[in-house]
Short mmCIF file of C-alpha atoms in Angstrom, two decimals:
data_model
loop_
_atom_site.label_atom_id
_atom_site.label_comp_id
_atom_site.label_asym_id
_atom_site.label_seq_id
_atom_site.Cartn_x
_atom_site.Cartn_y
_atom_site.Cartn_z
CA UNK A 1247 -42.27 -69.72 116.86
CA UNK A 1248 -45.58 -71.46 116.55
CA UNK A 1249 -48.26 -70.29 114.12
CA UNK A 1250 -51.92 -70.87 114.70
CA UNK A 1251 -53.45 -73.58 112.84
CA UNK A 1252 -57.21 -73.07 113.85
CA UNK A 1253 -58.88 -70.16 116.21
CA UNK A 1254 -61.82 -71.18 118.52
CA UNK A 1255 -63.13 -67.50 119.21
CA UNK A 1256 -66.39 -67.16 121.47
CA UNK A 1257 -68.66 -64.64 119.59
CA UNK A 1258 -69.13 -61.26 120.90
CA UNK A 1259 -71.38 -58.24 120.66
CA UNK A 1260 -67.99 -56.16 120.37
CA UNK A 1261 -67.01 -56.88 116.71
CA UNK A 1262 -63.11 -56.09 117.77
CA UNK A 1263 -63.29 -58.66 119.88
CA UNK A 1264 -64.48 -61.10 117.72
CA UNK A 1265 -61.03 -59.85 114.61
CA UNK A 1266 -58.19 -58.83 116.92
CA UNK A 1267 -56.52 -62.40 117.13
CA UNK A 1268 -56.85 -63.24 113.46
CA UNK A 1269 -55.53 -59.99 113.38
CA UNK A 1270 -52.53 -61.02 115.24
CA UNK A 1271 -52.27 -64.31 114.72
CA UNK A 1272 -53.06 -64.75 110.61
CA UNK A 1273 -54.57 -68.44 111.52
CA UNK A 1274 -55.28 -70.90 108.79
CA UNK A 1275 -58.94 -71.25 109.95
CA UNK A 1276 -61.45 -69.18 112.48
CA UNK A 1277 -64.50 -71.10 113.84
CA UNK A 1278 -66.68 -68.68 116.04
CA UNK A 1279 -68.76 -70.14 118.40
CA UNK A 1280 -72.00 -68.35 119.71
CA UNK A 1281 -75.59 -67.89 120.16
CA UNK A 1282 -78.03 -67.08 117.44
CA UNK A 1283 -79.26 -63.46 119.40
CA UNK A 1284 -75.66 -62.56 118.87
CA UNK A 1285 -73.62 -63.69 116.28
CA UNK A 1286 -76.54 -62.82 113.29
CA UNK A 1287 -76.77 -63.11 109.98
CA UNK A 1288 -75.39 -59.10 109.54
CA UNK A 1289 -72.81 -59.84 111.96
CA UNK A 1290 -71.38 -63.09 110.46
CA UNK A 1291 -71.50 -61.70 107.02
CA UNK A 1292 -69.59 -58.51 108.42
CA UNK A 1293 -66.59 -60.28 110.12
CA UNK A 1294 -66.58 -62.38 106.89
CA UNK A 1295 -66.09 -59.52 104.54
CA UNK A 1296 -63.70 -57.86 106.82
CA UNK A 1297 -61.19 -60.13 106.41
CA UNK A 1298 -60.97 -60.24 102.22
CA UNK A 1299 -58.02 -59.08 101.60
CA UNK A 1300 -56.21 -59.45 105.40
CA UNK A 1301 -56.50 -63.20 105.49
CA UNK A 1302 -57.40 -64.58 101.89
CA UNK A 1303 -56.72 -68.27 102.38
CA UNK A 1304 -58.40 -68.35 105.67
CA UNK A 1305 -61.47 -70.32 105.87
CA UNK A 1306 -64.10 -69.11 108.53
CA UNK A 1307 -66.82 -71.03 110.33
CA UNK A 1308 -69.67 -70.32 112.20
CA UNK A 1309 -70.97 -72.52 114.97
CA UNK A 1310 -74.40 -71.81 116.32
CA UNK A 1311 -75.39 -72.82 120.23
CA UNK A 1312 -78.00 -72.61 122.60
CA UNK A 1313 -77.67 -70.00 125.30
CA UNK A 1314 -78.50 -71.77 128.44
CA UNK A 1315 -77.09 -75.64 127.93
CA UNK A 1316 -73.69 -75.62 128.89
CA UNK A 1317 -73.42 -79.05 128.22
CA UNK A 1318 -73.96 -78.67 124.85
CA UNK A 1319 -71.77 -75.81 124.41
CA UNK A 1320 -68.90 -78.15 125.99
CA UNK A 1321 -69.85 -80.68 123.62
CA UNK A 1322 -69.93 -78.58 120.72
CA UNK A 1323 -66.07 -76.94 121.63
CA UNK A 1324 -64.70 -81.06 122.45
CA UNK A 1325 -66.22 -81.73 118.62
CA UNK A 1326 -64.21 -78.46 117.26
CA UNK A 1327 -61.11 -79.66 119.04
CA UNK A 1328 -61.07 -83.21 117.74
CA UNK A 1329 -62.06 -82.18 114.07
CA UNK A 1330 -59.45 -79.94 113.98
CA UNK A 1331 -55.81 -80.35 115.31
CA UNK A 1332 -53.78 -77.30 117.02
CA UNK A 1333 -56.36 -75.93 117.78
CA UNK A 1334 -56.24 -72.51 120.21
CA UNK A 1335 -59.34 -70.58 121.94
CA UNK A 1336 -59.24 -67.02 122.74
CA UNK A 1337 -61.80 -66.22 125.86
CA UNK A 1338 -61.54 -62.06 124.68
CA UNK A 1339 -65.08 -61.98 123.95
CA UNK A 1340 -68.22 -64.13 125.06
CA UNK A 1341 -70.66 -64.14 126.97
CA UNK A 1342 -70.69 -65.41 130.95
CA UNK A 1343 -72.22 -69.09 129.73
CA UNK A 1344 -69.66 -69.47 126.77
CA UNK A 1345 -66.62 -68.30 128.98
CA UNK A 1346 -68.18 -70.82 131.97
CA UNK A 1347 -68.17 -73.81 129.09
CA UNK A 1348 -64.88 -73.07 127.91
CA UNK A 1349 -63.64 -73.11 131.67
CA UNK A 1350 -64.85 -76.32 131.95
CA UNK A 1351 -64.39 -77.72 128.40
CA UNK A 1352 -60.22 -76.83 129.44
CA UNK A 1353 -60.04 -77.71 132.91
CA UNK A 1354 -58.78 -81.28 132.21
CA UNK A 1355 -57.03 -81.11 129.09
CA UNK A 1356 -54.08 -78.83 127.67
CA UNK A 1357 -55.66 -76.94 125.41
CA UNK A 1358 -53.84 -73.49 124.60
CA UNK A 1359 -55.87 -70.60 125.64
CA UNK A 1360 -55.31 -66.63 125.73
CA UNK A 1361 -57.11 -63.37 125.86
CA UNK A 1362 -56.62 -59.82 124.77
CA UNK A 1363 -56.55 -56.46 126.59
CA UNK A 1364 -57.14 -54.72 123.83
CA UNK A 1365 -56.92 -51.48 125.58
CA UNK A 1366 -53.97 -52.19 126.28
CA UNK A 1367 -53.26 -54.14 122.92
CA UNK A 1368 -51.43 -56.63 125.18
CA UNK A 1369 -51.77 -60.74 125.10
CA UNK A 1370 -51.89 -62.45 128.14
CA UNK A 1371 -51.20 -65.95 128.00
CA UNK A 1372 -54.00 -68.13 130.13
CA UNK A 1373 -52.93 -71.73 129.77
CA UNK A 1374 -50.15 -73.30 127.27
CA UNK A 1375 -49.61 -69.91 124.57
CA UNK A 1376 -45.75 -70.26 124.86
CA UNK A 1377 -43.85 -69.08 121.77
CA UNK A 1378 -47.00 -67.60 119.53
CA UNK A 1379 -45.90 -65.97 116.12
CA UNK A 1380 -48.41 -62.54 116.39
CA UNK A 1381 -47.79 -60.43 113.22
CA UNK A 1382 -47.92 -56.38 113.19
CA UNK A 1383 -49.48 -56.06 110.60
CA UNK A 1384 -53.07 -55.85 111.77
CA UNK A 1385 -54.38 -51.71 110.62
CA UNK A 1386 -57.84 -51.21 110.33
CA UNK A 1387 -59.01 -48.56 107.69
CA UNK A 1388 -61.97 -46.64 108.32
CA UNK A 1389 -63.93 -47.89 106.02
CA UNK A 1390 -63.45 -51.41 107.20
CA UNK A 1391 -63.96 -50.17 111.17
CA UNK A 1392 -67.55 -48.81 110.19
CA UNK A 1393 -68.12 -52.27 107.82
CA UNK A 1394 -67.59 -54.27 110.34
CA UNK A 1395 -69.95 -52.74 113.05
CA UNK A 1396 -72.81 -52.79 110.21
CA UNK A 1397 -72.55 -49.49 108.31
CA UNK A 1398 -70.40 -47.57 105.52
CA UNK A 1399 -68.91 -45.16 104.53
CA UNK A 1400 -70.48 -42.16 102.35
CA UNK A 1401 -68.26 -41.02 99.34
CA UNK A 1402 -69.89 -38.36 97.39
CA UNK A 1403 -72.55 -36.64 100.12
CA UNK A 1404 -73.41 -33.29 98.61
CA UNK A 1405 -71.49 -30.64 100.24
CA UNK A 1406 -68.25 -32.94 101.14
CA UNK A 1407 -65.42 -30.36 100.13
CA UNK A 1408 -62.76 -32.84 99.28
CA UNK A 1409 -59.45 -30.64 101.04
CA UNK A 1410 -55.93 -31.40 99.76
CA UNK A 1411 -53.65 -30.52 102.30
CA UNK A 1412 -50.49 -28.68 100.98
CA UNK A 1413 -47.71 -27.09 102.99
CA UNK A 1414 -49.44 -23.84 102.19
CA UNK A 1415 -52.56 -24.76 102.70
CA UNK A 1416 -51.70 -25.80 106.45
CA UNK A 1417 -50.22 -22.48 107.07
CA UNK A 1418 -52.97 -20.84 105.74
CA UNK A 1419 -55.28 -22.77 107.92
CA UNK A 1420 -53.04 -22.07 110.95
CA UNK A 1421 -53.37 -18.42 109.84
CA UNK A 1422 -56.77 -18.58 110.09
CA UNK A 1423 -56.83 -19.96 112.98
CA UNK A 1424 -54.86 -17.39 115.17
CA UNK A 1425 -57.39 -14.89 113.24
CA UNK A 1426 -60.43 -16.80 114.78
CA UNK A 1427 -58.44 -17.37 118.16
CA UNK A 1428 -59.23 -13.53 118.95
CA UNK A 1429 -62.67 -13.91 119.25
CA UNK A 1430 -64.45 -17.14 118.06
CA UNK A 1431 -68.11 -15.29 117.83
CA UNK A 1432 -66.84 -12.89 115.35
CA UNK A 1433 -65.17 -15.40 113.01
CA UNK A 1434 -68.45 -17.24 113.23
CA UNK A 1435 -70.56 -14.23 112.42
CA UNK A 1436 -68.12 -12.92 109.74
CA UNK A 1437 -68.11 -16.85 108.43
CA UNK A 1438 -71.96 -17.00 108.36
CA UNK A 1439 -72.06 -13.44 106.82
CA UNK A 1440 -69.30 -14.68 103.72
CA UNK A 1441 -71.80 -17.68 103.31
CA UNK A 1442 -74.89 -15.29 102.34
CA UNK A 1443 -72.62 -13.07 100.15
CA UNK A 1444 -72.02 -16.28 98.56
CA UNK A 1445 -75.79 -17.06 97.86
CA UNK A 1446 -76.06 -13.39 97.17
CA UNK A 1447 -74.01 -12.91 94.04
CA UNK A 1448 -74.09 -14.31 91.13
CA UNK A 1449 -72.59 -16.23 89.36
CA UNK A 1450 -71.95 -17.83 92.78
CA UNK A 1451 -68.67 -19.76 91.42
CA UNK A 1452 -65.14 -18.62 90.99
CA UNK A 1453 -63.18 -16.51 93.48
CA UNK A 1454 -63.89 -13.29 92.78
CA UNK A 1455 -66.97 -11.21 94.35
CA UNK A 1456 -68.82 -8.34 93.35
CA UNK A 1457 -72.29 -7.29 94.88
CA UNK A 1458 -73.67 -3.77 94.09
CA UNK A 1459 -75.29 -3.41 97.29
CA UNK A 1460 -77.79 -0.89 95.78
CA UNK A 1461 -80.00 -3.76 94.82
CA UNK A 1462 -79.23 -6.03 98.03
CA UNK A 1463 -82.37 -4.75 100.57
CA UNK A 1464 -80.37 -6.74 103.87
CA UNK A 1465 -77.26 -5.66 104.89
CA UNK A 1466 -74.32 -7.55 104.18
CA UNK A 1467 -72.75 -8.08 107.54
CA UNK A 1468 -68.91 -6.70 107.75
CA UNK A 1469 -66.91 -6.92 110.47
CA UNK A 1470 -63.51 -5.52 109.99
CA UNK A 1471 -61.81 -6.86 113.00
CA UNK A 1472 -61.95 -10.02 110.70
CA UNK A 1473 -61.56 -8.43 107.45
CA UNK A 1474 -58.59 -6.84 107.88
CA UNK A 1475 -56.32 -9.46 109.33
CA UNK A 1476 -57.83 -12.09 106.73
CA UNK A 1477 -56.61 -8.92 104.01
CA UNK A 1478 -53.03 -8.78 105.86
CA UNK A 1479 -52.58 -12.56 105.63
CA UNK A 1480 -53.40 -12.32 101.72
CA UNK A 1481 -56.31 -14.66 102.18
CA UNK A 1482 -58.80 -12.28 100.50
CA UNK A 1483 -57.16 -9.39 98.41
CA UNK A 1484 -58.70 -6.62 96.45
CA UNK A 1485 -60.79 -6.01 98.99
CA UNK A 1486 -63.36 -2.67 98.57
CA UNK A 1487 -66.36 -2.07 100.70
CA UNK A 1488 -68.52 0.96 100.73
CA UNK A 1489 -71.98 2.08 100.59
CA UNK A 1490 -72.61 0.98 96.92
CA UNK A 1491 -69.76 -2.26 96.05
CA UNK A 1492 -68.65 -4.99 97.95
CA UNK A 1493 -65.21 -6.54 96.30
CA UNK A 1494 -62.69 -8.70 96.77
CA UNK A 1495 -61.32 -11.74 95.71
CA UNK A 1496 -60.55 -15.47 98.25
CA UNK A 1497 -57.02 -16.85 97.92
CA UNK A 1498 -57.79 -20.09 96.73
CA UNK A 1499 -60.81 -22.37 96.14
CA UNK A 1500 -59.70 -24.02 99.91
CA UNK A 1501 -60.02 -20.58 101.99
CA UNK A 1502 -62.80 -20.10 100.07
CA UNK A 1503 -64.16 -22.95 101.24
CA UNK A 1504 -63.15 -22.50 105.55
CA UNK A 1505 -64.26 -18.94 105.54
CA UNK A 1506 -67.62 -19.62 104.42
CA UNK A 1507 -69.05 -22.04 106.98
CA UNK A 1508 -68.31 -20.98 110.52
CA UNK A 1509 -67.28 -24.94 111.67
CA UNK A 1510 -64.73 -25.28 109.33
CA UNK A 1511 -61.97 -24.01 110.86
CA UNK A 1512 -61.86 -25.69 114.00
CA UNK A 1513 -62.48 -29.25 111.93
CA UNK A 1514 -59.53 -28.29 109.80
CA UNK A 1515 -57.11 -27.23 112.49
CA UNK A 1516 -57.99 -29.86 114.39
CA UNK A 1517 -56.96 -32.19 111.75
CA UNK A 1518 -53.64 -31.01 111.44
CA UNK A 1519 -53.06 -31.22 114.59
CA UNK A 1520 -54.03 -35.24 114.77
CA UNK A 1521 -52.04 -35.55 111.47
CA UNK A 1522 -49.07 -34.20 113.31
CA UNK A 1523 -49.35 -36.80 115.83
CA UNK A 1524 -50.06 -39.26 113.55
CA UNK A 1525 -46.72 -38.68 111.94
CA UNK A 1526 -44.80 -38.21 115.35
CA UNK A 1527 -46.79 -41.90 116.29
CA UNK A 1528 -46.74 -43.47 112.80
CA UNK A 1529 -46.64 -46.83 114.20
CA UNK A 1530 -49.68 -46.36 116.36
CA UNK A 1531 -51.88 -44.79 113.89
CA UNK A 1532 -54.04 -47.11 111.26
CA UNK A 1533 -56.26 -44.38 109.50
CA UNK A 1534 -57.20 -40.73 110.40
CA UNK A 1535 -60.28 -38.84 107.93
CA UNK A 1536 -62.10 -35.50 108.12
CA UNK A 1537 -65.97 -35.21 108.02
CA UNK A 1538 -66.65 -39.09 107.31
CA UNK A 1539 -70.34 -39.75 106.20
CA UNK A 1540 -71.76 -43.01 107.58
CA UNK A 1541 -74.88 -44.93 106.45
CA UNK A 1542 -76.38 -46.55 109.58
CA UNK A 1543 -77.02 -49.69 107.66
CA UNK A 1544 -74.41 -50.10 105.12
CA UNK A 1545 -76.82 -50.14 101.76
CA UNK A 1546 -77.21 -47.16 99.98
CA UNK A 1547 -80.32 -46.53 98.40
CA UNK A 1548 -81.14 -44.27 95.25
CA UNK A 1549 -82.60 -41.03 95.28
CA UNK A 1550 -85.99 -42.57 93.98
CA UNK A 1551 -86.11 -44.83 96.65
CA UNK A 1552 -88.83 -45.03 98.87
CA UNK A 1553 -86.52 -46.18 102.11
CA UNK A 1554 -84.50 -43.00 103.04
CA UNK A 1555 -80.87 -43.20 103.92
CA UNK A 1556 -80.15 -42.73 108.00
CA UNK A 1557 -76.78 -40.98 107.96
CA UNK A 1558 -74.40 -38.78 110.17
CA UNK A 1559 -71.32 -37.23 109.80
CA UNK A 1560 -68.26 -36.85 111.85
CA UNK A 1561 -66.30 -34.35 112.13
CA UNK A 1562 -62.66 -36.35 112.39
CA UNK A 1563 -62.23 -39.93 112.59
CA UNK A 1564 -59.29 -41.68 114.17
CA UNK A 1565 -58.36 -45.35 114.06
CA UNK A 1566 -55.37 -45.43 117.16
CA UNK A 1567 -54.24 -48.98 117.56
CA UNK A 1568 -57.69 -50.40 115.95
CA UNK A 1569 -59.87 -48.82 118.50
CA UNK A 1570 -61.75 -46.31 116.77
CA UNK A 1571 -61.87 -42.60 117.91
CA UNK A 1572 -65.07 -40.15 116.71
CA UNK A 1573 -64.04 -36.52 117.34
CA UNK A 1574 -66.65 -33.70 117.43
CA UNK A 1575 -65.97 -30.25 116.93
CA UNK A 1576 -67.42 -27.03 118.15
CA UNK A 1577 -66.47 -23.36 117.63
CA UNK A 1578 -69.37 -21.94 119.41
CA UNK A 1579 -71.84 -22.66 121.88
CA UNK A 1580 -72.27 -26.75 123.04
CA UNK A 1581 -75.80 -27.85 123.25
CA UNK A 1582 -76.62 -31.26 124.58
CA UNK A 1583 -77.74 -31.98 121.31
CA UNK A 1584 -74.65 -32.61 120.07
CA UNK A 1585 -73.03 -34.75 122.64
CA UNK A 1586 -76.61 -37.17 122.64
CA UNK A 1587 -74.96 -37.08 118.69
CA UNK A 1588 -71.33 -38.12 119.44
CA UNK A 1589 -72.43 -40.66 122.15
CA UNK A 1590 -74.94 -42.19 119.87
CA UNK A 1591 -72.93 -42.58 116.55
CA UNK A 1592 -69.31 -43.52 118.30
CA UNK A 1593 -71.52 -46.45 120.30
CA UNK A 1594 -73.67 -47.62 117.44
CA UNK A 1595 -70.34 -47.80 115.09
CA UNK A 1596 -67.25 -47.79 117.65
CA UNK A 1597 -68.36 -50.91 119.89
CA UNK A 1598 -67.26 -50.52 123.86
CA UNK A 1599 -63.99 -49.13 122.76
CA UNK A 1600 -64.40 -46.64 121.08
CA UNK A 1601 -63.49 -42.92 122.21
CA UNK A 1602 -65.42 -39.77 121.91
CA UNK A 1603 -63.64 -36.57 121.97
CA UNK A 1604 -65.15 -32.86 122.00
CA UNK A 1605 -63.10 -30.26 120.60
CA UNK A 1606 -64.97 -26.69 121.69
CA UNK A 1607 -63.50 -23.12 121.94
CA UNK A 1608 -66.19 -21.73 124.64
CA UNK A 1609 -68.77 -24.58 125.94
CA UNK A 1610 -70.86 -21.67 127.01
CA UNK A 1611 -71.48 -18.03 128.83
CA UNK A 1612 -73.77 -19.09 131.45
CA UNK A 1613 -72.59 -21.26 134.04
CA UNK A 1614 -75.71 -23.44 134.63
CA UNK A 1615 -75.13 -24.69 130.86
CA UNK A 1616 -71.59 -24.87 131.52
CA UNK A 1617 -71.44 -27.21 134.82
CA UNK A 1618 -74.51 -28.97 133.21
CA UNK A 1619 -72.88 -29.91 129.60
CA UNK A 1620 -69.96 -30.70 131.28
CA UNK A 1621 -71.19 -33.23 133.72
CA UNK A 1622 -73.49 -34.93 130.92
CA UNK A 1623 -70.30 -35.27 129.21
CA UNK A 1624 -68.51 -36.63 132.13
CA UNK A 1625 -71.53 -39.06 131.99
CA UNK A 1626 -71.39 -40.44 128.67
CA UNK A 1627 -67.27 -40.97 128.73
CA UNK A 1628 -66.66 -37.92 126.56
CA UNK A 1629 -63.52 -36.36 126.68
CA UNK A 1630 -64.11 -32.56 126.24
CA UNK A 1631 -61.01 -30.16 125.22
CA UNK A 1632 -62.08 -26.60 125.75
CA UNK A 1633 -61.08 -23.32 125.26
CA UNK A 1634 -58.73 -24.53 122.20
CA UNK A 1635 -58.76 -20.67 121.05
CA UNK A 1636 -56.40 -19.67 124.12
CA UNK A 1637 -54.34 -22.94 124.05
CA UNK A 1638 -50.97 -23.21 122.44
CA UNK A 1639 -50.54 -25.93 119.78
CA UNK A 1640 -48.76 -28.16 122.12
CA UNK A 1641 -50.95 -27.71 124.79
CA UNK A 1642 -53.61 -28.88 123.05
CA UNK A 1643 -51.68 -32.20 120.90
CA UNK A 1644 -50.43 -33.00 124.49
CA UNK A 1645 -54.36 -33.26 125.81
CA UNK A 1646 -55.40 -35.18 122.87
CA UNK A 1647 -51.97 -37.24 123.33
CA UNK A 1648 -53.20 -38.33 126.72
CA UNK A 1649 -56.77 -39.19 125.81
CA UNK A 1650 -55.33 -41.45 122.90
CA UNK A 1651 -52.98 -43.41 124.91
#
């Protein structure tokens, strides 16, 4: 087996492009070759700090050209191929002039070249790759996905529950998820009305509630259809209502935490459920994260700072055989809003590969709405799983199953 000496890469606007044969490949040195609109300063310094720590002892160059002289381009890749011996060029990325001067650069001589489906994650050998050593050991974290493409990754946003998820835990969140399956508007109601009894009392820490509603002038909103399956389950316990108290004490600081905001549970179940495949795929699957907080720019200012943060969150984050996967998740009405949202975010920090996914329960109740967030979906590539309250748990891993692969 041969291993690659040098790597001639073409520089892309696709930063996947531009790792996935060092990736494979592990070559002593990388020398990019592109035009100064697209391989920028932010760019180069990205691909450079991706690969600290993947390929330590590799050194990386960067070779500017001019856009429209072919020529020159030609010239520039014959210089790169007589500095260096063994070299290799990989035509996965480029643009149409740097592909047309590498066409010509190779025509007479037998230079190894390949390319990448990386779809596909399969190498297809264009002229003289015969017997290539390609390593498997090429995972991208999340983390180093968003870095690359410009941004990172938020730590400590206010309001990130950090979730630890136990064997009981999971059963507790697939118990609350059968109890939601019944009707999704009521668990969101009954959610939203647990997160005001939470502002209501005080102190509002600890498990254990107690509101004299004598002094509470709003109604605290009780719907029993939820109440008493959550009591059954032994999620909340103790629990008293009448016209003076409201009592009872949450399971655990974790159910605590899903029955108080009305998205939660769909994020959470959802989760297992890509865990699950993730262990039934392990091989396929490089990272997988729940509500990830990206900075747009990758430098995080301090609070006193004049320049604000530009952040989003999503809901679950996949990284399936390095192509990133941004997962939004609805348990109630879709607006448009929210898929102009996943579009943007998975295309700013996902590249052309990347793969948007909608988990809903109901998209919506009137059918104009309906056929009209469902097309615009349609439109923007986004994969939309509905109705996840009446689908089995293998119905709905085998939908996301096919989407992946």
């Amino acid at each position: 087996m041969v291993n690659i000496k040098t790597l001639v890469e073409l520089f892309d606007n696709c930063q996947l492009e531009n790792i996935i044969a060092s990736l494979k490949f592990k070559p002593d040195r990388i020398v990019y070759v592109g035009f100064e609109k697209v391989m920028t300063l932010n760019k180069m310094n990205a691909v450079s700090n991706f690969f600290k720590g993947k390929l330590e002892n590799c050194q990386i160059e960067f070779e500017v050209v001019k856009k429209n002289d072919i020529d020159l381009i030609v010239e520039k890749l014959e210089q790169i191929y007589n500095k260096y011996e063994n070299c290799m060029f990989d035509m996965t990325g480029g643009k149409e002039t740097l592909l047309t001067a590498l066409g010509i650069f190779m025509a007479d001589k037998k230079v190894p070249v390949f390319q990448f489906d990386v779809e596909e994650e399969k190498f297809i050998n264009i002229k003289n790759c015969e017997n290539l050593c390609l390593s498997d050991d090429f995972k991208i974290t999340i983390p180093k996905a968003l870095e690359l493409n410009g941004c990172s990754l938020l730590t400590s946003e206010e309001g990130d529950y950090k979730w630890h998820f136990s064997d009981e835990f999971i059963k507790d969140i697939e118990k609350m998820w059968d109890i939601s399956s019944d009707d999704p508007g009521a668990w969101n109601a009954q959610s939203n009305g647990f997160e005001r009894i939470e502002k209501l009392r005080k102190p509002q820490k600890g498990l254990s509630v107690y509101l004299n509603l004598n002094n509470i002038k709003k109604k605290v909103y009780i719907n029993m259809d939820v109440i008493t399956p959550l009591v059954d389950n032994g999620l909340i316990t103790d629990f008293i209502h009448n016209d003076k108290i409201l009592s009872f004490n949450y399971k655990n600081e974790q159910v605590k935490q899903t029955l108080t905001k009305a998205g939660n549970i769909l994020e959470l179940y959802g989760y297992i459920l890509i865990d699950e495949i993730k262990k039934e795929n392990q091989e396929d699957f490089d990272d997988v994260d729940l509500s990830v907080y990206i900075d747009w720019d990758g430098i995080i200012h301090p609070e006193y700072s004049k320049v604000k943060d530009t952040k989003n969150e999503v809901d679950i984050m996949v990284i399936n055989k390095l192509i990133p996967v941004f997962i939004s998740c609805k348990n109630g009405e879709v607006k448009k809003e929210a898929l102009y949202e996943l579009d943007t975010v998975a295309s700013r920090f996902g590249g052309k590969y990347a793969k948007k996914i909608l988990f809903a329960t109901y998209i919506s109740h009137d059918f104009t709405s309906y056929d009209y967030i469902i097309n615009r979906a349609t439109d923007m590539n986004i994969k939309v799983i509905q109705n996840m309250h009446k689908k089995s748990k293998a119905k709905i891993k085998s939908e996301i199953i096919k989407i992946l692969y």
